[in-house]
Coordinates of N, CA, C and O in Angstrom, one line a residue:
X211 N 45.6 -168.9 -13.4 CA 45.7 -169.2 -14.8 C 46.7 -168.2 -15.5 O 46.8 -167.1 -15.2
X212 N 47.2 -168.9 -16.3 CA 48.7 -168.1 -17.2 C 48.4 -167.4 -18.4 O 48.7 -168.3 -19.1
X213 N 48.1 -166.7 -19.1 CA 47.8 -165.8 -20.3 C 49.3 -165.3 -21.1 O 50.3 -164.5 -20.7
X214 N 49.0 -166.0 -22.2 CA 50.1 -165.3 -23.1 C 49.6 -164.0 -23.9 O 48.7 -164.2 -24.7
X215 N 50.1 -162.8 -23.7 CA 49.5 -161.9 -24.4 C 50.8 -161.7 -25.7 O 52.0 -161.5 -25.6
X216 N 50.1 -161.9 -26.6 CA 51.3 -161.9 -28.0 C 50.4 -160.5 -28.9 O 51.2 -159.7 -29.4
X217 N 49.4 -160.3 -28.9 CA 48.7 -159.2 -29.8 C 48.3 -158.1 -28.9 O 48.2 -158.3 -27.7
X218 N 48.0 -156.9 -29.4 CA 47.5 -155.7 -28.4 C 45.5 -155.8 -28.4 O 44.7 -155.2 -27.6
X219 N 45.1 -156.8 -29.4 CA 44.2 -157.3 -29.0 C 43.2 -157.7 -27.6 O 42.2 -157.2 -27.0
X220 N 44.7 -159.1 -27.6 CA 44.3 -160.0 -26.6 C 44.4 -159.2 -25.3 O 43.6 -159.5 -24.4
X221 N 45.5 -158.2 -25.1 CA 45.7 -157.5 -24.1 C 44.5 -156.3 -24.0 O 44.5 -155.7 -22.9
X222 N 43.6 -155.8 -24.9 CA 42.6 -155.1 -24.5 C 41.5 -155.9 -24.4 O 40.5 -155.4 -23.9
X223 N 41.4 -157.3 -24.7 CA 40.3 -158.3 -24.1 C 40.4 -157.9 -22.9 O 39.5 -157.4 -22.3
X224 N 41.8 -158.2 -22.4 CA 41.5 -158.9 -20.8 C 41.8 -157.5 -19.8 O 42.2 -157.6 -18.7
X225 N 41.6 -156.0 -20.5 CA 41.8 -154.7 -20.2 C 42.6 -154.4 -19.4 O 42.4 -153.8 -18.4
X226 N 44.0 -155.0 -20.0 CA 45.5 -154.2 -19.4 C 46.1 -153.2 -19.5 O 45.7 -152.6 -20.5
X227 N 47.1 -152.6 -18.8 CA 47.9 -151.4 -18.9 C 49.0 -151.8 -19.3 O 49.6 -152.8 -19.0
X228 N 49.5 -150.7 -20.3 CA 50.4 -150.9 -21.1 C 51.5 -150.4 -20.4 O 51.2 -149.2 -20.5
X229 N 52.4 -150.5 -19.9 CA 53.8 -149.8 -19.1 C 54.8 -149.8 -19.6 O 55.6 -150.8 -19.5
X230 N 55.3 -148.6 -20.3 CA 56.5 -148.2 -20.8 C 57.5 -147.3 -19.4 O 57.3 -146.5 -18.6
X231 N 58.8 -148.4 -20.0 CA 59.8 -147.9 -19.1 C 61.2 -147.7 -19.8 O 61.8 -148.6 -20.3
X232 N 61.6 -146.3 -19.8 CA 62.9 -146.2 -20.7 C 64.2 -146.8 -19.6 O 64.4 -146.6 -18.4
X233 N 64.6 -147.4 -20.2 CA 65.5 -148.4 -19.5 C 67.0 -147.4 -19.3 O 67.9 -147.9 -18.9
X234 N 67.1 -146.1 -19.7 CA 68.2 -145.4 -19.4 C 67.9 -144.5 -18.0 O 68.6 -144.5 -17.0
X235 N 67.0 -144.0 -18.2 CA 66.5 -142.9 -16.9 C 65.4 -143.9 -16.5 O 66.3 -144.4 -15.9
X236 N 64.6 -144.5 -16.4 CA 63.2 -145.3 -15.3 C 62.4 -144.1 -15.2 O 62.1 -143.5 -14.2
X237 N 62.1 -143.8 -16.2 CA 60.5 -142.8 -16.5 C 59.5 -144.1 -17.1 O 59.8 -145.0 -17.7
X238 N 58.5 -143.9 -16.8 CA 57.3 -144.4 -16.7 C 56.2 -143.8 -17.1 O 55.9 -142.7 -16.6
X239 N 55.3 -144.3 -18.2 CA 54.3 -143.7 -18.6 C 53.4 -145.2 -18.6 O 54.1 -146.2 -18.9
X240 N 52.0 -145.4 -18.5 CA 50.9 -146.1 -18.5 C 49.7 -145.7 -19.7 O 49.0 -144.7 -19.7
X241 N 49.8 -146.9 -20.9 CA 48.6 -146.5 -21.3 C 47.4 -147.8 -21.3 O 47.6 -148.9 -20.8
X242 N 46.0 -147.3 -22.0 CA 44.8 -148.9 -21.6 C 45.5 -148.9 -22.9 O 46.1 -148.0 -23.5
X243 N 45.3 -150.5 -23.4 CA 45.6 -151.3 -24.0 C 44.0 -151.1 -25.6 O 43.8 -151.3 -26.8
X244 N 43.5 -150.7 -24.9 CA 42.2 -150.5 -25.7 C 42.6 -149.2 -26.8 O 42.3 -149.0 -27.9
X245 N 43.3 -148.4 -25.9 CA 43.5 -147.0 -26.9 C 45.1 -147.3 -27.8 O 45.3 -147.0 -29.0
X246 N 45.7 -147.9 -27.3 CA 46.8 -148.6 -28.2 C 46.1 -149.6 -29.6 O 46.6 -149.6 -30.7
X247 N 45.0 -150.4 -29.2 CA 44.8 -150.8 -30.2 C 43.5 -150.2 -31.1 O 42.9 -150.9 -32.0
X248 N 43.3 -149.2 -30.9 CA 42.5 -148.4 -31.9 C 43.8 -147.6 -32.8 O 43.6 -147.3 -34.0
X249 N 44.9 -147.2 -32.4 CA 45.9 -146.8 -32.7 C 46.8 -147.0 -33.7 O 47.3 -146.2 -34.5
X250 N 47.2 -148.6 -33.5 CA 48.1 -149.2 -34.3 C 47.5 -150.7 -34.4 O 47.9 -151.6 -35.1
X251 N 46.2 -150.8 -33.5 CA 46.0 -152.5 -34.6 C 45.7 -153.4 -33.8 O 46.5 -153.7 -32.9
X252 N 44.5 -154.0 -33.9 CA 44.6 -155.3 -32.6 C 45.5 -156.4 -32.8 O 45.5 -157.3 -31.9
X253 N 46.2 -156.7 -33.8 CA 47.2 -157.9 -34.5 C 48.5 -157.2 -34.2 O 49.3 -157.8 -34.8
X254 N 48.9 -156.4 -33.8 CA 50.2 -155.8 -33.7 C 50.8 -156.1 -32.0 O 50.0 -155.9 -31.1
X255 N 51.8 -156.5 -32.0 CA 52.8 -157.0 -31.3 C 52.6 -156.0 -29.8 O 52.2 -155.8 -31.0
X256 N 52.5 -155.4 -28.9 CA 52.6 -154.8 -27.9 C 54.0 -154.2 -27.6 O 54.2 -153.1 -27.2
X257 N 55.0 -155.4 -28.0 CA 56.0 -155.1 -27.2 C 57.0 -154.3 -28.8 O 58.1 -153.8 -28.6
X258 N 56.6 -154.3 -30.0 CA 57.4 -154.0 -31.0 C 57.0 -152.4 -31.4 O 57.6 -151.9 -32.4
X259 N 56.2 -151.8 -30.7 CA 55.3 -150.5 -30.5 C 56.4 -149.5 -30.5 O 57.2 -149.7 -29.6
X260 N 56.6 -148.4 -31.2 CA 57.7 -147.2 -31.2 C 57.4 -146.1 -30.0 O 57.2 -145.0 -30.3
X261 N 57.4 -146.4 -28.7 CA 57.7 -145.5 -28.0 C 58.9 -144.9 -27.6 O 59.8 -145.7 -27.4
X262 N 59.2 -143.0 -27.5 CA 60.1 -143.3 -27.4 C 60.0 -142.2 -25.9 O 58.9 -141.9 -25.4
X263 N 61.2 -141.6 -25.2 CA 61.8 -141.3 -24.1 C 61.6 -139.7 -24.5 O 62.2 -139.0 -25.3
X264 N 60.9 -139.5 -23.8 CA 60.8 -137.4 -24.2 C 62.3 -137.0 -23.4 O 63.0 -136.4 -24.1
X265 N 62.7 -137.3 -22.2 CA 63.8 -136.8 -21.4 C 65.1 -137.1 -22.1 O 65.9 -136.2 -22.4
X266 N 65.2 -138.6 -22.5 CA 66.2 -138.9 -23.0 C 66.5 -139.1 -24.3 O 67.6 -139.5 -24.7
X267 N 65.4 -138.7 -25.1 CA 65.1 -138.9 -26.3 C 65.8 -140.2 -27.2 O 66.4 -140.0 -28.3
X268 N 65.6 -141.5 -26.7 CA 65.8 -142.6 -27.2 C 64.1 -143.4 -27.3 O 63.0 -143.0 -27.0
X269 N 64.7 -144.6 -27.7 CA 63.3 -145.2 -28.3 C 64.3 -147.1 -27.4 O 63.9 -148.2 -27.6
X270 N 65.3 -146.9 -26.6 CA 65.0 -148.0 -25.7 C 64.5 -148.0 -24.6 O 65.0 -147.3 -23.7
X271 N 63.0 -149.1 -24.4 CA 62.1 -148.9 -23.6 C 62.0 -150.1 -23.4 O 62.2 -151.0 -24.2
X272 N 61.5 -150.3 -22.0 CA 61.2 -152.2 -21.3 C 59.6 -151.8 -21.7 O 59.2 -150.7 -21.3
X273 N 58.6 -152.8 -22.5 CA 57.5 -152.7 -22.2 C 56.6 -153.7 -21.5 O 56.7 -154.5 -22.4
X274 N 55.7 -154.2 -20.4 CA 55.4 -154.6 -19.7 C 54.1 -154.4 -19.7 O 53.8 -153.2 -19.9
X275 N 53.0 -155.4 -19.6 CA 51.6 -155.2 -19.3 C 51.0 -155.9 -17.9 O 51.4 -157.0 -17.4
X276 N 50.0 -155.1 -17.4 CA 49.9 -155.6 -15.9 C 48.3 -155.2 -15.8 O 47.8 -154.3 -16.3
X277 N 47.8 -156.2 -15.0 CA 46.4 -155.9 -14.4 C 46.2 -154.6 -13.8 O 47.3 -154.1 -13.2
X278 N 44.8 -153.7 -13.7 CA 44.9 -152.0 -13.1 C 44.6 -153.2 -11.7 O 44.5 -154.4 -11.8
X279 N 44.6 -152.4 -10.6 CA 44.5 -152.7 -9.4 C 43.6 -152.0 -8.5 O 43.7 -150.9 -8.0
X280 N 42.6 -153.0 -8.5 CA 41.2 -152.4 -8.1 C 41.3 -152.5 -6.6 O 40.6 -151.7 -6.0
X281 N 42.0 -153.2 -6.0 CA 41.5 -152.8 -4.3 C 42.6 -152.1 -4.3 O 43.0 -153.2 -4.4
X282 N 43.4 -151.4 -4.3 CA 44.3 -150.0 -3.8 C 43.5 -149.2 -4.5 O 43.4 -149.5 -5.7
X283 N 42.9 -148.3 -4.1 CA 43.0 -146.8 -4.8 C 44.0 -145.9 -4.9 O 44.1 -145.2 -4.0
X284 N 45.0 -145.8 -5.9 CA 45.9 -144.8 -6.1 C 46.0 -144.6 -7.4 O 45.7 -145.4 -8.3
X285 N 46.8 -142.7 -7.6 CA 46.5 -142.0 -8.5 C 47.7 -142.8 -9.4 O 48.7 -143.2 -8.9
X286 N 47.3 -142.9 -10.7 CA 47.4 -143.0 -11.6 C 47.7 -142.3 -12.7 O 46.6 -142.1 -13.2
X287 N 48.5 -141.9 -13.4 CA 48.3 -141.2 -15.0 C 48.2 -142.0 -16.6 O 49.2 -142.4 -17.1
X288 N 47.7 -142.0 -16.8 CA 46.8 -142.7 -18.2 C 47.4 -141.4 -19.2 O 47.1 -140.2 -19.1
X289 N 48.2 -142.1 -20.3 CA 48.1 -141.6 -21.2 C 47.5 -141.9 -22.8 O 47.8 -143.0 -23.3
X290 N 46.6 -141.0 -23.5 CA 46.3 -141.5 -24.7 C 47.1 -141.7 -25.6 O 48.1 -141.0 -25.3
X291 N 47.2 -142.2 -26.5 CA 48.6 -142.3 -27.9 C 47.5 -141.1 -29.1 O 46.3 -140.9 -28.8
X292 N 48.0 -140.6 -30.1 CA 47.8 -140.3 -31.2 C 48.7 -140.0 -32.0 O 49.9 -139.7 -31.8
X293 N 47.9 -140.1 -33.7 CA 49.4 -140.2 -34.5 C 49.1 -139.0 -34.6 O 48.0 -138.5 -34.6
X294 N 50.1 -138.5 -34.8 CA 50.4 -136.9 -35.7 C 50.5 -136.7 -36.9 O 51.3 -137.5 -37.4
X295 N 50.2 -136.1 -37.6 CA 50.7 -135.9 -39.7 C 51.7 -135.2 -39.1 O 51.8 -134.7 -37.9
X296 N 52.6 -135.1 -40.1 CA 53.6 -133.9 -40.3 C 53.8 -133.2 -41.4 O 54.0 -133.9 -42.4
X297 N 53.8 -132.2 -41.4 CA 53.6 -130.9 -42.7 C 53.5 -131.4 -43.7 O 53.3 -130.8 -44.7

């Protein structure tokens, strides 16, 4: 079965990982889709999300969502989002 994931919602219904990839260097970070949308919104777009690149310090990123993968066991890193105030 095919799933359109258009909201960060529908993507924490079906408890995906969020995969950001800076398309200059191929650094990779993973977040759950559940803490993205406590964050910025279950109606907000996934793919229109402001991540940006700590190494390269750009904000162009491939973003991609994928099932976790329960029969491999392998380590993982999970990151949380939060917003920050500033002064």
């Amino acid at each position: 079965m095919a799933i359109y994931i258009d909201t960060i919602g529908k993507a924490s219904i079906h408890k995906l990982i969020v995969v950001v990839e800076c398309k200059s260097c191929g650094r990779q970070a993973r977040f759950l889709s559940k803490d993205l949308a406590g964050v910025y919104g279950h109606s907000r777009d996934p793919r229109t999300l402001p991540f940006k690149c700590q190494q390269c310090d750009t904000y162009d990123c491939k973003i991609m969502m994928e099932f976790p993968d329960f029969d491999r066991v392998r380590e993982k890193t999970i990151w949380r989002p939060m917003k920050v105030k500033g002064p």
